[in-house]
PDB file of C-alpha atoms in Angstrom:
ATOM      1  CA  GLU A 178      34.760 -16.068 -30.500  1.00 67.00           C
ATOM      2  CA  ALA A 179      32.861 -15.218 -27.329  1.00 82.00           C
ATOM      3  CA  GLY A 180      30.868 -12.003 -27.407  1.00 92.00           C
ATOM      4  CA  VAL A 181      30.662  -9.155 -24.932  1.00 95.00           C
ATOM      5  CA  ALA A 182      29.400 -10.440 -21.599  1.00 96.00           C
ATOM      6  CA  GLN A 183      27.374  -8.370 -19.144  1.00 97.00           C
ATOM      7  CA  SER A 184      25.906  -9.083 -15.739  1.00 96.00           C
ATOM      8  CA  PRO A 185      23.459  -8.964 -14.221  1.00 97.00           C
ATOM      9  CA  ARG A 186      20.885  -9.000 -17.002  1.00 95.00           C
ATOM     10  CA  TYR A 187      18.202  -7.440 -14.851  1.00 96.00           C
ATOM     11  CA  LYS A 188      18.295  -5.375 -11.670  1.00 97.00           C
ATOM     12  CA  ILE A 189      15.545  -3.742  -9.632  1.00 98.00           C
ATOM     13  CA  ILE A 190      16.465  -1.296  -6.879  1.00 97.00           C
ATOM     14  CA  GLU A 191      14.869   1.516  -4.938  1.00 97.00           C
ATOM     15  CA  LYS A 192      15.881   5.119  -5.435  1.00 96.00           C
ATOM     16  CA  ARG A 193      18.907   6.260  -3.451  1.00 96.00           C
ATOM     17  CA  GLN A 194      20.332   2.726  -3.455  1.00 97.00           C
ATOM     18  CA  SER A 195      23.588   1.820  -5.170  1.00 97.00           C
ATOM     19  CA  VAL A 196      24.082  -0.573  -8.065  1.00 97.00           C
ATOM     20  CA  ALA A 197      26.987  -1.902 -10.114  1.00 97.00           C
ATOM     21  CA  PHE A 198      27.161  -3.458 -13.550  1.00 97.00           C
ATOM     22  CA  TRP A 199      29.934  -5.610 -14.948  1.00 97.00           C
ATOM     23  CA  CYS A 200      31.212  -5.994 -18.496  1.00 97.00           C
ATOM     24  CA  ASN A 201      33.750  -8.368 -20.004  1.00 96.00           C
ATOM     25  CA  PRO A 202      34.682  -7.313 -23.545  1.00 96.00           C
ATOM     26  CA  ILE A 203      35.757  -9.515 -26.422  1.00 95.00           C
ATOM     27  CA  SER A 204      39.294 -10.778 -25.878  1.00 93.00           C
ATOM     28  CA  GLY A 205      41.890  -8.453 -27.373  1.00 92.00           C
ATOM     29  CA  HIS A 206      39.586  -5.471 -27.692  1.00 93.00           C
ATOM     30  CA  ALA A 207      41.317  -2.377 -26.409  1.00 92.00           C
ATOM     31  CA  THR A 208      38.365  -0.009 -26.532  1.00 92.00           C
ATOM     32  CA  LEU A 209      35.345  -0.342 -24.252  1.00 95.00           C
ATOM     33  CA  TYR A 210      32.170   1.743 -24.211  1.00 95.00           C
ATOM     34  CA  TRP A 211      29.243   2.110 -21.803  1.00 97.00           C
ATOM     35  CA  TYR A 212      25.947   3.339 -23.225  1.00 96.00           C
ATOM     36  CA  GLN A 213      22.659   4.250 -21.546  1.00 97.00           C
ATOM     37  CA  GLN A 214      19.500   3.381 -23.491  1.00 94.00           C
ATOM     38  CA  ILE A 215      16.338   4.912 -22.034  1.00 95.00           C
ATOM     39  CA  LEU A 216      13.062   3.415 -23.220  1.00 91.00           C
ATOM     40  CA  GLY A 217      12.046   4.914 -26.551  1.00 88.00           C
ATOM     41  CA  GLN A 218      15.461   6.424 -27.241  1.00 90.00           C
ATOM     42  CA  GLY A 219      18.675   5.397 -28.901  1.00 92.00           C
ATOM     43  CA  PRO A 220      21.771   4.518 -26.900  1.00 94.00           C
ATOM     44  CA  LYS A 221      23.737   7.439 -25.486  1.00 94.00           C
ATOM     45  CA  LEU A 222      27.464   7.115 -24.844  1.00 93.00           C
ATOM     46  CA  LEU A 223      28.346   7.515 -21.172  1.00 96.00           C
ATOM     47  CA  ILE A 224      32.048   6.706 -21.173  1.00 95.00           C
ATOM     48  CA  GLN A 225      34.741   5.338 -23.475  1.00 93.00           C
ATOM     49  CA  PHE A 226      37.946   3.610 -22.367  1.00 93.00           C
ATOM     50  CA  GLN A 227      41.081   2.930 -24.378  1.00 91.00           C
ATOM     51  CA  ASN A 228      42.815   0.145 -22.442  1.00 90.00           C
ATOM     52  CA  ASN A 229      42.538   1.405 -18.851  1.00 87.00           C
ATOM     53  CA  GLY A 230      42.403   5.116 -19.678  1.00 91.00           C
ATOM     54  CA  VAL A 231      39.310   7.284 -20.155  1.00 92.00           C
ATOM     55  CA  VAL A 232      38.963   8.754 -23.665  1.00 89.00           C
ATOM     56  CA  ASP A 233      35.567  10.431 -23.323  1.00 89.00           C
ATOM     57  CA  ASP A 234      33.316  10.800 -20.284  1.00 92.00           C
ATOM     58  CA  SER A 235      31.666  14.067 -21.287  1.00 91.00           C
ATOM     59  CA  GLN A 236      28.137  12.674 -20.916  1.00 92.00           C
ATOM     60  CA  LEU A 237      28.697  10.743 -17.683  1.00 95.00           C
ATOM     61  CA  PRO A 238      26.810  12.292 -14.709  1.00 94.00           C
ATOM     62  CA  LYS A 239      29.868  12.283 -12.515  1.00 94.00           C
ATOM     63  CA  ASP A 240      28.017  13.252  -9.345  1.00 95.00           C
ATOM     64  CA  ARG A 241      26.440   9.788  -9.234  1.00 97.00           C
ATOM     65  CA  PHE A 242      27.991   7.620 -11.956  1.00 97.00           C
ATOM     66  CA  SER A 243      31.483   6.157 -11.924  1.00 97.00           C
ATOM     67  CA  ALA A 244      33.252   3.602 -14.091  1.00 97.00           C
ATOM     68  CA  GLU A 245      36.585   1.874 -14.041  1.00 95.00           C
ATOM     69  CA  ARG A 246      38.627  -0.497 -16.139  1.00 94.00           C
ATOM     70  CA  LEU A 247      41.571  -1.076 -13.863  1.00 82.00           C
ATOM     71  CA  LYS A 248      43.433  -3.801 -15.749  1.00 87.00           C
ATOM     72  CA  GLY A 249      42.351  -2.769 -19.217  1.00 85.00           C
ATOM     73  CA  VAL A 250      40.061  -5.768 -19.606  1.00 92.00           C
ATOM     74  CA  ASP A 251      36.730  -5.951 -17.790  1.00 95.00           C
ATOM     75  CA  SER A 252      34.902  -2.900 -16.509  1.00 97.00           C
ATOM     76  CA  THR A 253      32.359  -1.901 -13.893  1.00 97.00           C
ATOM     77  CA  LEU A 254      29.837   0.928 -14.010  1.00 98.00           C
ATOM     78  CA  LYS A 255      28.400   2.126 -10.710  1.00 98.00           C
ATOM     79  CA  ILE A 256      25.482   4.371  -9.833  1.00 97.00           C
ATOM     80  CA  GLN A 257      25.364   5.841  -6.331  1.00 96.00           C
ATOM     81  CA  PRO A 258      22.740   6.951  -5.392  1.00 96.00           C
ATOM     82  CA  ALA A 259      20.274   5.921  -8.078  1.00 96.00           C
ATOM     83  CA  LYS A 260      17.428   8.156  -9.231  1.00 97.00           C
ATOM     84  CA  LEU A 261      14.173   7.224 -10.929  1.00 97.00           C
ATOM     85  CA  GLU A 262      15.434   8.654 -14.217  1.00 96.00           C
ATOM     86  CA  ASP A 263      18.326   6.182 -14.217  1.00 97.00           C
ATOM     87  CA  SER A 264      15.905   3.416 -15.229  1.00 97.00           C
ATOM     88  CA  ALA A 265      17.307   2.234 -18.552  1.00 97.00           C
ATOM     89  CA  VAL A 266      19.227  -0.499 -20.302  1.00 95.00           C
ATOM     90  CA  TYR A 267      22.978  -0.155 -19.851  1.00 97.00           C
ATOM     91  CA  LEU A 268      24.878  -1.484 -22.835  1.00 96.00           C
ATOM     92  CA  CYS A 269      28.541  -2.330 -22.958  1.00 96.00           C
ATOM     93  CA  ALA A 270      30.385  -2.476 -26.269  1.00 95.00           C
ATOM     94  CA  SER A 271      33.955  -3.165 -27.301  1.00 94.00           C
ATOM     95  CA  SER A 272      36.123  -2.738 -30.375  1.00 91.00           C
ATOM     96  CA  ARG A 273      39.693  -3.561 -31.363  1.00 88.00           C
ATOM     97  CA  GLY A 274      40.620   0.101 -31.469  1.00 80.00           C
ATOM     98  CA  GLN A 275      39.209   3.600 -31.450  1.00 75.00           C
ATOM     99  CA  GLY A 276      39.031   4.310 -35.172  1.00 72.00           C
ATOM    100  CA  THR A 277      35.821   4.242 -37.174  1.00 66.00           C
ATOM    101  CA  TYR A 278      36.986   1.182 -39.108  1.00 72.00           C
ATOM    102  CA  ASN A 279      36.840  -0.806 -35.872  1.00 78.00           C
ATOM    103  CA  GLU A 280      33.334  -2.195 -35.484  1.00 84.00           C
ATOM    104  CA  GLN A 281      31.729  -1.917 -32.065  1.00 89.00           C
ATOM    105  CA  PHE A 282      30.308  -5.185 -30.722  1.00 92.00           C
ATOM    106  CA  PHE A 283      27.527  -4.866 -28.167  1.00 93.00           C
ATOM    107  CA  GLY A 284      26.623  -6.990 -25.174  1.00 95.00           C
ATOM    108  CA  PRO A 285      23.015  -7.927 -24.308  1.00 93.00           C
ATOM    109  CA  GLY A 286      22.703  -5.132 -21.772  1.00 94.00           C
ATOM    110  CA  THR A 287      21.600  -4.800 -18.147  1.00 96.00           C
ATOM    111  CA  ARG A 288      18.037  -3.604 -17.642  1.00 96.00           C
ATOM    112  CA  LEU A 289      17.851  -1.393 -14.537  1.00 98.00           C
ATOM    113  CA  THR A 290      14.556  -0.478 -12.918  1.00 97.00           C
ATOM    114  CA  VAL A 291      14.629   2.147 -10.162  1.00 97.00           C
ATOM    115  CA  LEU A 292      11.482   2.247  -8.012  1.00 96.00           C
TER     116      LEU A 292
ATOM    117  CA  ALA B 240      27.642  18.373 -32.915  1.00 76.00           C
ATOM    118  CA  GLN B 241      25.558  15.999 -34.965  1.00 83.00           C
ATOM    119  CA  SER B 242      22.057  14.613 -34.622  1.00 90.00           C
ATOM    120  CA  VAL B 243      20.011  11.839 -36.162  1.00 95.00           C
ATOM    121  CA  THR B 244      16.283  11.826 -36.887  1.00 96.00           C
ATOM    122  CA  GLN B 245      14.436   8.610 -37.594  1.00 97.00           C
ATOM    123  CA  LEU B 246      11.180   9.770 -39.056  1.00 91.00           C
ATOM    124  CA  ASP B 247       9.046   6.759 -38.143  1.00 95.00           C
ATOM    125  CA  SER B 248       8.901   5.297 -34.654  1.00 95.00           C
ATOM    126  CA  GLN B 249       6.970   2.242 -35.859  1.00 97.00           C
ATOM    127  CA  VAL B 250       6.641   0.584 -39.267  1.00 97.00           C
ATOM    128  CA  PRO B 251       4.248  -2.354 -39.658  1.00 97.00           C
ATOM    129  CA  VAL B 252       4.468  -4.358 -42.883  1.00 97.00           C
ATOM    130  CA  PHE B 253       3.334  -7.700 -44.209  1.00 97.00           C
ATOM    131  CA  GLU B 254       5.728 -10.528 -44.899  1.00 97.00           C
ATOM    132  CA  GLU B 255       7.397 -10.397 -48.348  1.00 97.00           C
ATOM    133  CA  ALA B 256       6.538  -6.709 -48.770  1.00 97.00           C
ATOM    134  CA  PRO B 257       9.281  -4.136 -49.360  1.00 97.00           C
ATOM    135  CA  VAL B 258      10.232  -1.771 -46.567  1.00 98.00           C
ATOM    136  CA  GLU B 259      12.070   1.539 -46.196  1.00 97.00           C
ATOM    137  CA  LEU B 260      13.166   2.925 -42.831  1.00 98.00           C
ATOM    138  CA  ARG B 261      14.001   6.596 -43.030  1.00 97.00           C
ATOM    139  CA  CYS B 262      16.964   8.357 -41.450  1.00 97.00           C
ATOM    140  CA  ASN B 263      18.099  11.962 -41.732  1.00 96.00           C
ATOM    141  CA  TYR B 264      21.137  13.463 -40.077  1.00 94.00           C
ATOM    142  CA  SER B 265      22.438  16.879 -39.248  1.00 91.00           C
ATOM    143  CA  SER B 266      26.116  17.726 -39.031  1.00 83.00           C
ATOM    144  CA  SER B 267      28.425  20.630 -39.758  1.00 77.00           C
ATOM    145  CA  VAL B 268      31.169  18.251 -40.929  1.00 79.00           C
ATOM    146  CA  SER B 269      31.385  15.131 -43.037  1.00 79.00           C
ATOM    147  CA  VAL B 270      30.088  12.006 -41.368  1.00 84.00           C
ATOM    148  CA  TYR B 271      30.173   8.252 -41.353  1.00 89.00           C
ATOM    149  CA  LEU B 272      26.761   6.538 -41.212  1.00 92.00           C
ATOM    150  CA  PHE B 273      25.565   3.259 -39.726  1.00 94.00           C
ATOM    151  CA  TRP B 274      22.475   1.121 -39.285  1.00 96.00           C
ATOM    152  CA  TYR B 275      22.183  -1.232 -36.320  1.00 96.00           C
ATOM    153  CA  VAL B 276      19.512  -3.820 -35.519  1.00 96.00           C
ATOM    154  CA  GLN B 277      18.399  -4.794 -32.024  1.00 93.00           C
ATOM    155  CA  TYR B 278      16.385  -8.007 -31.533  1.00 92.00           C
ATOM    156  CA  PRO B 279      14.364  -8.336 -28.315  1.00 86.00           C
ATOM    157  CA  ASN B 280      16.538  -8.707 -25.217  1.00 81.00           C
ATOM    158  CA  GLN B 281      19.720  -8.577 -27.265  1.00 85.00           C
ATOM    159  CA  GLY B 282      22.458  -6.064 -27.904  1.00 87.00           C
ATOM    160  CA  LEU B 283      22.878  -4.058 -31.093  1.00 92.00           C
ATOM    161  CA  GLN B 284      24.274  -5.689 -34.218  1.00 93.00           C
ATOM    162  CA  LEU B 285      25.798  -3.769 -37.125  1.00 93.00           C
ATOM    163  CA  LEU B 286      23.745  -4.126 -40.329  1.00 96.00           C
ATOM    164  CA  LEU B 287      25.793  -1.905 -42.615  1.00 95.00           C
ATOM    165  CA  LYS B 288      27.914   1.233 -42.710  1.00 92.00           C
ATOM    166  CA  TYR B 289      28.889   4.015 -45.088  1.00 92.00           C
ATOM    167  CA  LEU B 290      32.444   5.259 -44.714  1.00 87.00           C
ATOM    168  CA  SER B 291      33.349   6.342 -48.255  1.00 84.00           C
ATOM    169  CA  GLY B 292      33.046   5.301 -51.892  1.00 86.00           C
ATOM    170  CA  SER B 293      29.819   4.025 -53.411  1.00 89.00           C
ATOM    171  CA  THR B 294      26.745   5.673 -51.928  1.00 90.00           C
ATOM    172  CA  LEU B 295      24.785   2.400 -52.143  1.00 95.00           C
ATOM    173  CA  VAL B 296      25.835   0.156 -49.308  1.00 95.00           C
ATOM    174  CA  LYS B 297      24.830  -3.482 -48.940  1.00 96.00           C
ATOM    175  CA  GLY B 298      24.661  -5.143 -45.553  1.00 94.00           C
ATOM    176  CA  ILE B 299      23.698  -8.380 -43.909  1.00 93.00           C
ATOM    177  CA  ASN B 300      20.321 -10.109 -44.169  1.00 92.00           C
ATOM    178  CA  GLY B 301      19.534  -8.536 -47.557  1.00 95.00           C
ATOM    179  CA  PHE B 302      19.427  -4.934 -46.318  1.00 97.00           C
ATOM    180  CA  GLU B 303      20.875  -1.987 -48.195  1.00 97.00           C
ATOM    181  CA  ALA B 304      21.065   1.765 -47.655  1.00 97.00           C
ATOM    182  CA  GLU B 305      21.797   4.759 -49.831  1.00 95.00           C
ATOM    183  CA  PHE B 306      23.749   7.790 -48.694  1.00 94.00           C
ATOM    184  CA  ASN B 307      22.332  11.010 -50.118  1.00 93.00           C
ATOM    185  CA  LYS B 308      24.550  13.932 -49.151  1.00 91.00           C
ATOM    186  CA  SER B 309      22.331  16.643 -50.646  1.00 91.00           C
ATOM    187  CA  GLN B 310      19.317  15.408 -48.699  1.00 92.00           C
ATOM    188  CA  THR B 311      21.394  14.415 -45.651  1.00 93.00           C
ATOM    189  CA  SER B 312      19.663  11.046 -45.646  1.00 95.00           C
ATOM    190  CA  PHE B 313      20.639   7.403 -45.210  1.00 97.00           C
ATOM    191  CA  HIS B 314      17.463   5.377 -45.694  1.00 97.00           C
ATOM    192  CA  LEU B 315      17.467   1.617 -45.097  1.00 98.00           C
ATOM    193  CA  ARG B 316      15.664  -0.686 -47.539  1.00 98.00           C
ATOM    194  CA  LYS B 317      14.845  -4.324 -48.042  1.00 98.00           C
ATOM    195  CA  PRO B 318      12.906  -5.573 -51.084  1.00 97.00           C
ATOM    196  CA  SER B 319      11.156  -8.440 -49.276  1.00 97.00           C
ATOM    197  CA  VAL B 320      10.947  -8.771 -45.498  1.00 97.00           C
ATOM    198  CA  HIS B 321      10.578 -11.872 -43.345  1.00 96.00           C
ATOM    199  CA  ILE B 322       8.969 -12.431 -39.974  1.00 96.00           C
ATOM    200  CA  SER B 323      12.478 -12.746 -38.548  1.00 95.00           C
ATOM    201  CA  ASP B 324      13.246  -9.127 -39.512  1.00 97.00           C
ATOM    202  CA  THR B 325      10.958  -7.933 -36.713  1.00 97.00           C
ATOM    203  CA  ALA B 326      13.248  -5.827 -34.526  1.00 96.00           C
ATOM    204  CA  GLU B 327      14.226  -2.272 -33.663  1.00 96.00           C
ATOM    205  CA  TYR B 328      16.498  -0.505 -36.122  1.00 97.00           C
ATOM    206  CA  PHE B 329      18.811   2.353 -35.188  1.00 97.00           C
ATOM    207  CA  CYS B 330      20.525   4.820 -37.480  1.00 97.00           C
ATOM    208  CA  ALA B 331      23.770   6.297 -36.159  1.00 94.00           C
ATOM    209  CA  VAL B 332      26.337   8.884 -37.218  1.00 91.00           C
ATOM    210  CA  SER B 333      29.999   9.388 -36.392  1.00 86.00           C
ATOM    211  CA  ASP B 334      31.888  12.601 -36.968  1.00 76.00           C
ATOM    212  CA  GLN B 335      34.532  12.314 -39.689  1.00 63.00           C
ATOM    213  CA  GLY B 336      36.107  15.478 -38.436  1.00 54.00           C
ATOM    214  CA  SER B 337      37.784  13.637 -35.598  1.00 53.00           C
ATOM    215  CA  GLY B 338      39.802  11.805 -38.236  1.00 50.00           C
ATOM    216  CA  GLY B 339      38.249   8.574 -37.168  1.00 48.00           C
ATOM    217  CA  SER B 340      40.477   8.523 -34.155  1.00 51.00           C
ATOM    218  CA  ASN B 341      37.639   8.701 -31.680  1.00 58.00           C
ATOM    219  CA  TYR B 342      34.785   6.542 -32.841  1.00 64.00           C
ATOM    220  CA  LYS B 343      31.837   8.203 -31.092  1.00 78.00           C
ATOM    221  CA  LEU B 344      28.381   7.217 -32.285  1.00 87.00           C
ATOM    222  CA  THR B 345      25.255   9.372 -32.028  1.00 91.00           C
ATOM    223  CA  PHE B 346      22.114   7.282 -32.390  1.00 94.00           C
ATOM    224  CA  GLY B 347      18.594   8.065 -33.517  1.00 96.00           C
ATOM    225  CA  LYS B 348      15.599   7.070 -31.414  1.00 95.00           C
ATOM    226  CA  GLY B 349      14.980   3.898 -33.379  1.00 96.00           C
ATOM    227  CA  THR B 350      12.271   2.475 -35.638  1.00 97.00           C
ATOM    228  CA  LEU B 351      10.364  -0.613 -34.592  1.00 97.00           C
ATOM    229  CA  LEU B 352       9.803  -2.792 -37.644  1.00 97.00           C
ATOM    230  CA  THR B 353       7.005  -5.313 -37.184  1.00 97.00           C
ATOM    231  CA  VAL B 354       6.558  -7.905 -39.919  1.00 97.00           C
ATOM    232  CA  ASN B 355       3.129  -9.532 -39.900  1.00 96.00           C
ATOM    233  CA  PRO B 356       2.202 -12.820 -41.610  1.00 95.00           C
TER     234      PRO B 356
END
């Protein structure tokens, strides 16, 4: 079974530029998560999708971050414009469903550096 | 709201020595507890989880953890570590109060375990 795929693996941009990350979850997984992991901290949930609907985006900085999962499969996370403090690893995870008994499987992450 | 405190940011040990990584949580409701491992340049992998039942939970790679409700702790242990256990370990909590219908994890800051020969 293929794991969660993310691209690109690394991205370097200057502040005020835009950037987009892509995630392809495990086949058949209805729930998709985007996390932000700042150096020295644990991952923080940004947004959770159930199929193509948003379940929780309470910690997403909506003035600059946006995410979509139009067909309920792959997803993109966009930052526009980027700030220095957005430098982090962005992790995508997926699970079969929303409940706690559904294990979250994580992708390798995209490391973003904002100069 | 819940929070997780991992008391040690770094733990160096020698190969074949025992190790304990400490985790304490704070929550006003009952919780589910998890330990994840992150190898360099990889995503997180679930080591073990406590949902209910026995407070001693066994996971992959010889790790185990014990849920202590009175001390609000969920410490991770391994009796004999290997070089390959070198990684970052994250403790996480999920609120049971949501009925498990919204699986939202709150992570600690992580503990870097370094196993030396």
